[in-house]
Amino acid sequence: MTFLGMPRGTGNLTGTPFPTAARAALGDAQLRRNLAKATSTIRAKRASVVAELPDWAELRAAGAAIKDAVLADLDTFLLRFEAALVERGTTVHWARDATEASRIVTDLVTATGTREVIKVKSMATAEIGLNEALADAGVTAIETDLAELIVQLGHDRPSHILVPAIHRGRAEIRDLFRREMPGVDPDLSDDPRALAEAARSYLRHKFTTVDVAISGANFAVADTGTLVVVESEGNGRMCLTLPRTLISVVGIEKLVPTWQDLEVFLQLLPRSSTGERMNPYTSVWTGPTEGQTSHVVLVDNGRTATLADPDGRAALRCIRCSACLNSCPVYERTGGHAYGSTYPGPIGAVLSPQLTGVDRNPTLPYASSLCGVCYDVCPVAIDIPSMLVHLRERVTQTKGRTAESAAMRSLAWFMSDAKRWRRLLRSARSARVLGRRHDRIGHLPPPLSAWTTARDLPRPPRQTFRDWWETR
Amino acid sequence: MTDARTAVLTRIAAALTDRPTPAVPRTYRRASGPGDPYLFAERLRDYRAQVRLVPATDTAQAVTDALTEREAQHVVAAPGVPAEWAPRATRAIPDLAGLERTDAVVTACRVAIADTGTIVLDHDAPDQGPRSLTLVPDYHLVVVRADQIVAGVPDAVAALAGVRTQTWISGPSATSDIELERVEGVHGPRTLEVVITLP
Ligand code: SF4
């Protein structure tokens, strides 16, 4: 199979094996409380704004198909995008992996002579380890999204795609600001309003004085070279507008063919992500704007390897809305850190192992109960459960018994406690896999199939799980 | 060693041995036509934007009232904004320091979306001005004509084809980053006020 030979992604995509990290997370009561509150609140908001649109299913089908069309002709669309950018005066760079991408950005930054850059929240730059690379070159990268700033000041890692500091409480954040934020009021209270205000004044100075900004992009339009950043706080607008140099790091899968295609994604993304009809701010720019110098760095880092697997490539449709995280019973208990990668939750469980190769992430395909809710809520219809089963198969093919046993340890951990296991099973599409989808049994790795044939597992109808999950 | 561009393109060609050609089903609602100004106003209020609905003939008065209630001293209007809307406003774009001292900014918009309560600025249009104008001051007053309001996102996207630099605004800036508690007004203007003018 060709995908086994494709060059893989590097950077922040691996960590402590999931079972070990998850066990640690389960001991953290505040984490679980915060996560449960956040995910249930966002779930409810999402459900109500999605229900407002009578054509949600049609939008979802179109979103999936548009992304598939891009992936099916990715080289053509990338060349078109590059030509559109170059024509307007943006410099385009290509990077094979995380190291190369970080080096390109670092060179561009140091060439300007600045020692500080401001950043719009960007998963791609987290993936490639950009802040670390910049620090090695003596450049300080300042995160300007409030949650990212909290994570950065705490020398911490994001635990959620949308609300990366959700594992922190307000008192903790106040202490952090008092300790780490230059010029902060020593009597700062823990009222979220006061904390946001403190960040506002600290960052205002940075926005108006730092001359280089680094962004990602939510969407990139192949036809026109247009980039789109979707956000809430206005830090994105500040970074995109005020500095003289703008460097945008864009994964090669971020393309959509035409401007018109945004009519689909600008409906799917905000409703799936924050559960709003529309996010407060969306910035759209085409080529260098208002006298700026503009660079775009196109990053592969394992995406072409993912593309090579016809049963796995749909993971590249992902628009990073985080709906799958908010709906996942495993994520809700373990939080994002347990996944060890920039990409946590159900999407992380299928994307990270594909970007790095399953041999470097052998436990993530098991970090799921296969309950299937992630698939149902995904605005681009990524069938994460089937993909997980497929990746489990690849784990066994690639690493044989070693990886298999490592992965099985992960599952075994869920099984080791009767209550935990019952709860998981109740919620589990593993029950569906084992019970309803007979075709899948043969695809499970041998120890699991042996285990399941030896036991009579409860096989709850899917509705039971739904009722339970939605009324929790 | 081949360059990165060639390498990535070669990898893609190797990965796509199958080249599937999926058709895109466009069965969702495309054009829904003009938007309802009252629904638009309701959506804006949901975001806690301030809203005034007035007959077009009262536009200047509504702008004056809003600025007076705000007690705005240093007011800048985008250069292309009709003179009668804010007769005493500065019409040159200040530098950054000047923008930081600006109490209020007045602009028009390109298109607005009723379904989502969204206002879209076209930064190449003289009555909307460069991006910093509507970003740095703490108060943004935008005038939306009823005939600029479309029903849904697809209508707006169609109307915005070819517009190079846009900002889509749906309520004032907000964060829910601390324990998911919503705080309005982080970096963008903390107050968004919208005057909707009816024919
Ligand atoms: S996989 Fe789907 S639901 Fe999950 S973040 Fe990506 S687009 Fe959203």
XYZ file of C-alpha atoms and ligand atoms in Angstrom:
679
model
C 0.000 0.000 0.000
C 1.446 3.324 -1.042
C 0.490 5.231 2.098
C 2.905 3.195 4.169
C 5.748 4.669 2.157
C 4.663 8.321 2.199
C 6.696 10.804 4.242
C 5.042 11.475 7.584
C 4.291 14.521 9.657
C 6.456 15.750 12.491
C 5.929 18.362 15.207
C 3.455 18.416 18.085
C 1.404 15.375 17.148
C 2.455 12.758 19.690
C 2.692 12.526 23.463
C 2.322 10.142 26.357
C 0.310 7.082 25.268
C -3.395 7.772 25.642
C -4.176 5.255 28.423
C -1.471 6.632 30.714
C -2.350 10.253 30.070
C -6.072 9.578 30.367
C -5.657 7.871 33.697
C -3.901 10.968 35.040
C -6.623 13.248 33.678
C -9.376 11.218 35.295
C -7.951 12.113 38.690
C -8.440 15.838 38.018
C -11.840 16.835 39.383
C -11.732 20.466 38.263
C -10.855 19.417 34.737
C -13.834 17.086 34.615
C -16.200 19.664 36.085
C -15.101 22.406 33.698
C -15.195 20.086 30.733
C -18.622 18.720 31.558
C -20.036 22.214 31.909
C -18.381 23.483 28.738
C -19.237 20.566 26.523
C -22.850 20.308 27.678
C -23.423 24.056 27.260
C -21.927 24.160 23.776
C -23.760 20.974 22.791
C -27.104 22.510 23.689
C -26.354 25.762 21.856
C -25.211 23.890 18.795
C -28.296 21.700 18.740
C -30.634 24.679 18.861
C -28.962 26.704 16.077
C -28.566 23.658 13.871
C -32.259 22.896 14.288
C -33.038 26.401 12.986
C -31.807 25.509 9.513
C -34.236 23.331 7.549
C -31.491 22.486 5.045
C -28.771 21.423 7.514
C -28.502 17.904 6.040
C -28.113 19.364 2.552
C -25.475 21.842 3.710
C -23.601 19.036 5.408
C -23.674 16.885 2.276
C -22.461 19.823 0.187
C -19.694 20.626 2.694
C -18.420 17.054 2.606
C -18.572 16.919 -1.194
C -16.817 20.266 -1.696
C -13.956 19.138 0.536
C -13.785 15.792 -1.258
C -13.652 17.591 -4.588
C -10.704 19.667 -3.361
C -8.890 16.596 -2.068
C -9.512 14.675 -5.301
C -7.660 17.366 -7.263
C -5.533 18.880 -4.565
C -2.517 19.603 -6.778
C -4.618 21.455 -9.345
C -6.293 23.589 -6.664
C -3.012 24.331 -4.876
C -1.412 25.538 -8.108
C -4.453 27.686 -8.834
C -4.336 29.148 -5.326
C -0.625 29.823 -5.614
C -1.046 31.559 -8.980
C -3.840 33.776 -7.610
C -1.712 34.783 -4.623
C 1.420 35.446 -6.637
C -0.522 37.544 -9.129
C -1.648 39.801 -6.269
C 1.805 40.092 -4.746
C 1.774 37.543 -1.912
C 4.896 35.400 -1.607
C 4.087 31.682 -1.422
C 6.293 29.136 0.373
C 5.932 25.355 0.520
C 6.899 23.133 3.427
C 7.187 19.346 3.456
C 7.044 18.970 7.225
C 6.883 20.780 10.554
C 10.597 21.485 10.727
C 10.679 23.024 7.278
C 7.557 25.106 7.890
C 8.922 26.439 11.181
C 12.252 27.253 9.583
C 10.588 29.192 6.740
C 8.518 31.272 9.151
C 11.443 31.831 11.520
C 13.645 33.024 8.645
C 10.953 35.417 7.450
C 10.520 36.788 10.960
C 14.215 37.221 11.736
C 14.743 38.907 8.351
C 12.464 41.739 9.518
C 14.707 42.292 12.551
C 11.846 42.003 15.058
C 12.237 40.163 18.360
C 8.491 39.816 18.929
C 5.584 38.549 16.849
C 1.855 38.519 17.600
C -0.184 35.452 16.749
C -3.778 34.742 15.861
C -4.881 31.393 17.239
C -3.810 28.787 14.717
C -3.776 25.029 15.067
C -1.344 24.675 12.172
C 1.301 26.751 13.960
C 0.790 24.707 17.136
C 1.134 21.527 15.090
C 4.444 22.588 13.555
C 5.872 23.746 16.913
C 6.369 27.290 15.671
C 6.562 29.040 19.037
C 9.363 26.734 20.135
C 11.261 27.300 16.875
C 10.876 31.069 17.186
C 12.077 30.958 20.794
C 15.189 29.082 19.674
C 15.849 31.945 17.276
C 15.404 34.494 20.068
C 11.936 35.632 18.965
C 9.031 35.825 21.423
C 5.670 34.761 20.005
C 2.726 36.346 21.804
C -0.576 34.489 21.619
C -3.438 36.999 21.384
C -6.487 34.770 21.717
C -7.464 35.031 25.398
C -7.458 31.292 26.025
C -4.227 30.785 24.116
C -2.688 33.592 26.145
C -3.778 31.882 29.373
C -2.251 28.632 28.144
C 0.936 30.411 27.118
C 1.359 32.357 30.372
C 0.791 29.119 32.294
C 3.439 27.258 30.234
C 0.628 24.853 29.594
C -0.975 23.083 26.629
C -4.420 23.678 25.078
C -7.033 21.129 26.138
C -9.791 21.966 23.657
C -9.810 23.282 20.076
C -12.345 26.010 20.707
C -11.799 26.892 24.374
C -8.167 25.863 24.927
C -7.989 26.986 28.580
C -11.188 25.314 29.693
C -9.215 23.228 32.192
C -8.349 26.378 34.168
C -10.573 27.993 36.790
C -11.013 31.753 37.152
C -9.003 31.993 40.385
C -6.151 30.123 38.773
C -6.257 32.483 35.797
C -6.233 35.524 38.098
C -3.181 34.177 39.925
C -1.525 33.460 36.610
C -2.176 36.997 35.310
C -0.950 38.554 38.548
C 2.225 36.507 38.339
C 2.986 36.508 34.619
C 1.343 39.474 32.901
C 3.592 42.541 32.763
C 2.005 45.672 34.201
C -1.110 43.964 35.561
C -3.079 45.393 38.511
C -1.818 43.546 41.623
C -5.391 43.592 43.009
C -6.901 42.067 39.873
C -10.117 40.196 40.715
C -11.181 36.823 39.343
C -14.284 38.214 37.598
C -14.026 37.036 33.953
C -14.856 40.613 32.916
C -11.877 41.987 34.823
C -9.630 39.239 33.501
C -10.681 39.931 29.905
C -10.102 43.646 30.498
C -6.597 42.955 31.830
C -5.821 40.955 28.697
C -7.288 43.744 26.569
C -4.964 46.387 27.917
C -1.902 44.143 27.932
C -2.480 43.087 24.334
C -3.536 46.525 23.057
C 0.026 47.686 23.488
C 1.319 44.638 21.607
C -1.141 45.094 18.732
C -0.064 48.675 18.195
C 3.692 48.155 18.505
C 4.619 44.683 17.206
C 5.233 44.726 13.483
C 4.921 41.101 12.403
C 1.836 38.916 12.784
C 1.388 35.212 12.207
C -1.994 33.754 11.375
C -3.509 30.548 10.192
C -6.590 30.420 7.996
C -9.943 28.716 8.318
C -10.479 28.709 4.578
C -8.407 29.483 1.507
C -10.152 30.097 -1.815
C -8.255 28.498 -4.702
C -9.793 30.627 -7.465
C -9.101 34.013 -5.948
C -6.299 33.552 -3.394
C -8.649 34.791 -0.682
C -7.957 33.843 2.953
C -10.584 33.728 5.696
C -10.133 33.888 9.480
C -13.142 33.223 11.698
C -12.977 34.451 15.312
C -14.811 36.025 18.249
C -12.605 38.403 20.188
C -11.212 40.775 17.575
C -7.622 39.756 18.265
C -7.614 38.245 14.796
C -8.685 41.529 13.202
C -5.990 43.340 15.174
C -3.231 40.955 14.066
C -4.383 40.898 10.464
C -4.723 44.679 10.240
C -2.103 46.533 12.250
C 1.332 44.910 11.669
C 3.186 45.615 8.443
C 4.124 41.985 7.767
C 1.618 39.144 7.819
C 2.678 35.503 7.574
C -0.142 32.964 7.197
C 0.520 29.279 7.818
C -1.993 27.208 5.883
C -2.396 23.422 5.788
C -2.783 22.268 2.192
C -6.224 20.839 2.979
C -7.705 24.251 3.874
C -8.671 25.029 0.278
C -12.133 25.436 -1.121
C -12.471 25.740 -4.904
C -14.439 28.984 -5.244
C -15.617 32.010 -3.268
C -19.170 30.768 -3.654
C -18.344 27.606 -1.679
C -18.050 29.743 1.440
C -21.850 30.047 1.415
C -21.803 26.497 2.753
C -18.921 26.696 5.218
C -19.842 30.043 6.744
C -23.095 28.374 7.776
C -21.636 25.045 8.881
C -18.704 26.336 10.922
C -20.144 28.886 13.393
C -23.234 26.824 14.153
C -21.169 23.675 14.745
C -18.420 25.390 16.633
C -19.616 27.983 19.143
C -23.289 27.258 18.532
C -23.872 30.776 17.232
C -25.724 31.768 14.092
C -22.563 33.610 13.156
C -19.316 34.242 14.987
C -18.667 37.895 15.928
C -15.906 38.542 13.389
C -14.827 37.046 10.082
C -11.913 38.623 8.229
C -11.540 38.125 4.485
C -8.513 39.319 2.555
C -7.177 38.782 -0.929
C -3.470 39.405 -1.476
C -1.442 41.992 0.447
C -3.823 44.490 2.010
C -3.473 48.181 2.842
C 0.267 48.289 2.198
C 1.195 45.107 4.075
C 3.761 42.530 3.014
C 2.091 39.135 2.853
C 3.454 35.598 2.938
C 1.621 32.291 2.783
C 3.314 29.071 3.903
C 1.616 25.930 2.555
C 2.207 22.979 4.868
C 2.074 19.265 4.060
C 3.349 17.606 7.280
C 1.688 14.234 6.757
C -1.358 15.471 4.876
C -0.285 13.849 1.601
C 0.297 10.596 3.492
C -3.257 10.894 4.841
C -4.506 11.620 1.333
C -2.925 8.402 0.085
C -5.287 6.231 2.126
C -8.713 6.223 0.464
C -10.288 4.974 3.716
C -8.629 7.630 5.842
C -8.412 10.742 3.692
C -11.827 12.076 4.654
C -10.199 13.207 7.914
C -8.748 16.035 5.797
C -12.241 17.469 5.340
C -12.168 18.618 8.964
C -12.915 22.313 9.488
C -11.846 22.208 13.190
C -15.243 23.116 14.570
C -14.816 20.926 17.707
C -18.372 19.574 17.625
C -16.976 16.047 17.806
C -15.028 16.912 20.972
C -18.078 18.394 22.644
C -20.134 15.320 21.875
C -17.609 12.660 22.850
C -18.070 10.757 26.138
C -14.403 9.759 26.213
C -13.184 13.326 25.605
C -15.505 14.661 28.254
C -13.808 12.479 30.830
C -10.196 12.722 29.763
C -9.915 16.227 28.322
C -7.690 17.202 25.448
C -4.287 16.725 27.047
C -4.681 12.958 27.159
C -4.525 12.775 23.365
C -0.955 14.081 23.401
C -1.408 15.891 20.079
C -2.365 19.362 18.869
C -5.536 17.664 17.632
C -7.520 16.128 20.504
C -10.846 14.350 20.718
C -12.385 12.138 18.060
C -10.857 14.050 15.152
C -7.464 13.870 16.857
C -7.849 10.129 17.267
C -8.145 9.723 13.497
C -6.059 12.636 12.251
C -2.960 12.479 14.465
C -2.140 8.812 13.724
C -2.572 9.433 10.019
C -0.349 12.509 9.990
C 2.420 10.799 11.966
C 1.881 7.230 10.811
C 0.059 4.807 13.110
C 3.336 3.423 14.417
C 3.993 6.726 16.209
C 0.451 7.002 17.571
C -0.636 3.399 18.105
C -3.006 3.976 21.026
C -5.088 6.883 19.671
C -7.278 4.761 17.383
C -8.421 3.044 20.585
C -9.266 6.275 22.405
C -12.920 5.901 21.572
C -15.970 3.903 22.447
C -17.119 3.981 18.789
C -20.482 5.341 19.879
C -20.876 7.317 16.675
C -22.120 10.663 17.981
C -19.031 12.405 16.558
C -20.081 11.306 13.083
C -23.624 12.546 13.572
C -22.566 16.028 14.646
C -19.702 16.453 12.183
C -20.626 19.232 9.734
C -18.577 17.606 6.977
C -19.811 14.084 7.737
C -16.501 12.448 8.601
C -17.282 8.860 9.569
C -14.865 8.852 12.489
C -16.016 5.511 13.998
C -15.442 3.545 10.784
C -12.143 5.318 10.296
C -11.062 4.342 13.826
C -11.828 0.711 13.093
C -9.841 1.000 9.875
C -6.899 2.567 11.722
C -6.965 -0.134 14.396
C -6.489 -2.577 11.584
C -3.535 -0.588 10.346
C -2.039 -0.529 13.847
C -2.036 -4.318 13.893
C -0.632 -4.509 10.353
C 2.138 -2.051 11.033
C 3.416 -3.007 14.409
C 2.206 -6.522 14.940
C 1.776 -7.701 18.464
C 3.705 -4.938 20.224
C 1.459 -2.138 19.102
C -1.523 -4.349 19.396
C -0.843 -4.993 23.010
C -0.125 -1.334 23.649
C -3.421 -0.464 22.070
C -5.219 -3.193 23.875
C -3.909 -1.870 27.150
C -5.842 1.275 26.380
C -9.042 -0.618 25.909
C -8.260 -2.831 28.831
C -8.072 0.208 31.037
C -11.669 1.043 30.247
C -12.620 -2.541 30.866
C -10.751 -2.888 34.128
C -13.462 -1.264 36.184
C -16.933 -2.710 35.955
C -18.746 0.577 36.393
C -16.538 2.407 33.946
C -16.898 -0.338 31.411
C -20.665 -0.619 31.803
C -21.018 3.104 31.403
C -18.792 3.094 28.392
C -20.600 0.179 26.878
C -23.929 1.813 27.420
C -22.571 4.721 25.505
C -20.686 2.612 23.120
C -20.886 2.141 19.454
C -18.511 -0.673 20.315
C -21.818 -2.170 21.266
C -23.066 -1.183 17.844
C -19.956 -2.494 16.202
C -20.208 -5.771 18.015
C -23.939 -6.003 17.946
C -25.430 -4.224 14.990
C -22.645 -4.036 12.509
C -21.722 -7.677 12.104
C -19.532 -6.845 9.174
C -17.119 -5.050 11.478
C -16.367 -7.911 13.815
C -13.805 -9.410 11.517
C -12.038 -6.061 11.259
C -11.298 -5.803 14.947
C -7.830 -6.839 16.047
C -7.559 -10.479 17.090
C -7.360 -10.104 20.883
C -10.539 -8.067 20.911
C -12.385 -10.420 18.623
C -11.267 -13.309 20.792
C -12.466 -11.467 23.825
C -15.815 -10.625 22.351
C -16.552 -14.104 21.130
C -15.898 -15.382 24.627
C -18.444 -13.082 26.209
C -21.975 -12.060 25.805
C -21.800 -8.297 25.756
C -24.842 -6.189 26.442
C -26.140 -4.904 23.142
C -28.214 -1.827 23.827
C -30.212 -0.397 20.949
C -28.722 2.866 19.716
C -31.695 4.822 20.975
C -30.942 3.933 24.564
C -27.561 5.511 24.299
C -29.027 8.587 22.707
C -31.621 9.000 25.392
C -29.044 8.569 28.055
C -26.547 10.920 26.428
C -28.969 13.692 25.652
C -30.639 13.701 29.039
C -27.525 13.433 31.174
C 17.384 17.494 -3.447
C 14.094 18.566 -5.022
C 12.451 21.714 -3.733
C 9.547 21.455 -1.320
C 6.968 22.576 -3.891
C 7.916 19.827 -6.343
C 8.113 17.285 -3.532
C 4.641 18.094 -2.188
C 3.088 18.103 -5.667
C 4.768 14.774 -6.458
C 3.450 13.281 -3.218
C -0.065 14.436 -4.064
C 0.112 12.898 -7.528
C 1.324 9.629 -5.967
C -1.380 9.715 -3.292
C -4.189 10.265 -5.779
C -3.914 7.150 -7.856
C -7.685 6.905 -7.829
C -8.710 10.564 -8.481
C -12.346 10.213 -7.483
C -14.563 12.936 -8.940
C -17.383 13.568 -6.491
C -20.291 15.716 -7.636
C -21.291 18.499 -5.245
C -25.004 18.370 -4.415
C -26.259 21.961 -4.223
C -29.684 21.149 -2.851
C -29.430 23.539 0.103
C -31.189 26.909 0.012
C -29.253 29.193 -2.321
C -30.806 32.592 -2.981
C -33.549 33.541 -0.547
C -33.839 37.161 -1.657
C -34.338 40.328 0.386
C -34.071 40.113 4.160
C -36.604 41.218 6.733
C -35.298 44.327 8.540
C -37.245 43.436 11.691
C -35.723 39.960 11.862
C -32.321 41.550 11.267
C -32.944 43.941 14.175
C -33.992 41.074 16.436
C -30.871 39.063 15.598
C -28.687 42.093 16.307
C -30.336 42.564 19.692
C -29.664 38.887 20.439
C -25.978 39.770 20.178
C -26.601 42.787 22.385
C -25.870 45.285 19.657
C -27.838 48.546 19.977
C -30.410 49.026 17.255
C -32.455 51.973 15.933
C -35.044 51.429 13.204
C -35.920 54.722 11.491
C -37.443 56.017 8.253
C -34.703 56.851 5.746
C -35.580 60.540 5.999
C -34.605 60.486 9.695
C -31.143 58.950 9.176
C -29.171 62.080 10.030
C -31.221 62.649 13.169
C -30.763 59.044 14.322
C -26.993 59.268 13.851
C -26.891 62.548 15.777
C -29.027 61.113 18.581
C -26.811 58.055 18.898
C -23.617 60.101 19.023
C -25.135 62.526 21.531
C -26.284 59.731 23.829
C -22.832 58.222 23.580
C -21.369 61.640 24.505
C -18.801 61.133 21.748
C -16.382 64.036 21.337
C -13.913 62.872 18.699
C -16.018 61.388 15.916
C -14.589 60.108 12.629
C -16.748 59.188 9.653
C -15.497 57.147 6.704
C -14.671 59.653 3.953
C -17.531 58.514 1.685
C -20.249 58.742 4.338
C -22.915 61.319 3.320
C -22.070 64.721 4.824
C -25.499 65.149 6.400
C -25.182 61.964 8.539
C -22.528 63.332 10.847
C -21.815 66.900 9.809
C -19.239 67.618 12.501
C -17.277 64.350 12.172
C -13.715 64.289 10.852
C -13.606 62.747 7.385
C -9.894 62.019 7.077
C -8.591 58.691 8.360
C -6.443 59.407 11.446
C -3.166 57.587 12.087
C -3.080 54.870 14.733
C -2.550 57.278 17.624
C -5.431 59.389 16.326
C -7.665 56.330 16.052
C -6.886 55.461 19.655
C -8.152 58.891 20.670
C -11.289 58.544 18.545
C -14.499 58.076 20.583
C -16.769 56.960 17.776
C -16.630 55.944 14.142
C -19.497 56.164 11.638
C -19.683 54.047 8.478
C -22.062 52.542 5.980
C -21.950 48.835 5.057
C -21.923 46.730 1.908
C -24.501 44.097 2.757
C -26.283 42.738 5.842
C -27.757 39.312 6.615
C -31.131 39.067 8.376
C -30.858 35.377 9.348
C -27.627 35.844 11.265
C -27.648 39.544 12.207
C -24.433 40.083 10.275
C -23.050 43.316 8.801
C -20.373 43.084 6.123
C -17.937 45.911 5.446
C -16.181 46.337 2.093
C -12.916 48.035 2.977
C -12.323 49.296 -0.555
C -15.556 51.310 -0.398
C -15.059 54.974 0.610
C -18.095 54.983 2.891
C -16.675 52.060 4.913
C -12.990 52.908 5.090
C -9.835 50.876 5.835
C -9.951 48.061 8.388
C -8.297 49.926 11.245
C -10.982 52.640 11.182
C -13.711 50.306 12.409
C -11.430 48.276 14.642
C -9.470 50.560 16.942
C -12.141 53.004 18.246
C -14.336 51.604 21.007
C -17.684 52.507 19.433
C -18.830 51.718 15.887
C -22.022 53.190 14.484
C -23.075 51.636 11.209
C -25.954 52.681 8.997
C -27.721 49.870 7.136
C -30.294 50.643 4.421
C -33.201 48.186 4.332
C -32.397 47.382 0.699
C -28.911 46.210 1.736
C -30.367 43.472 3.933
C -30.458 40.004 2.346
C -32.124 36.942 3.807
C -29.337 34.430 4.225
C -25.618 33.718 4.031
C -25.719 32.491 0.382
C -27.299 35.795 -0.714
C -24.528 37.728 1.022
C -21.772 35.555 -0.412
C -23.197 36.115 -3.913
C -23.342 39.877 -3.344
C -19.750 39.932 -2.092
C -18.089 38.123 -5.011
C -14.981 40.029 -6.032
C -14.818 42.180 -2.877
C -11.158 41.885 -1.880
C -11.161 42.901 1.764
C -14.157 42.284 3.979
C -15.033 42.197 7.647
C -18.139 40.304 8.718
C -19.444 41.638 12.014
C -22.079 39.872 14.106
C -22.474 41.789 17.331
C -19.678 43.216 19.455
C -16.539 41.192 20.117
C -16.946 38.502 22.750
C -15.092 35.765 24.553
C -16.209 32.714 26.485
C -12.697 31.597 27.254
C -12.916 31.779 31.049
C -15.147 29.031 32.433
C -17.344 29.556 29.370
C -18.780 32.760 30.824
C -19.589 35.202 28.024
C -17.793 38.548 28.255
C -18.581 41.159 25.632
C -16.024 43.574 24.335
C -12.530 42.202 24.170
C -10.441 43.740 21.396
C -12.836 45.088 18.830
C -15.236 47.996 19.444
C -17.032 47.196 22.680
C -20.207 48.834 21.481
C -21.804 48.228 18.099
C -24.746 50.439 17.263
C -26.803 49.921 14.122
C -29.157 52.396 12.484
C -31.496 50.558 10.118
C -33.169 52.904 7.650
C -36.538 51.910 6.233
C -37.857 53.205 2.897
S -14.067 16.120 12.614
Fe -15.967 17.143 12.075
S -16.901 17.594 14.055
Fe -14.750 17.138 14.501
S -13.712 19.126 14.468
Fe -13.544 18.274 12.412
S -15.278 19.133 11.278
Fe -15.710 19.404 13.462
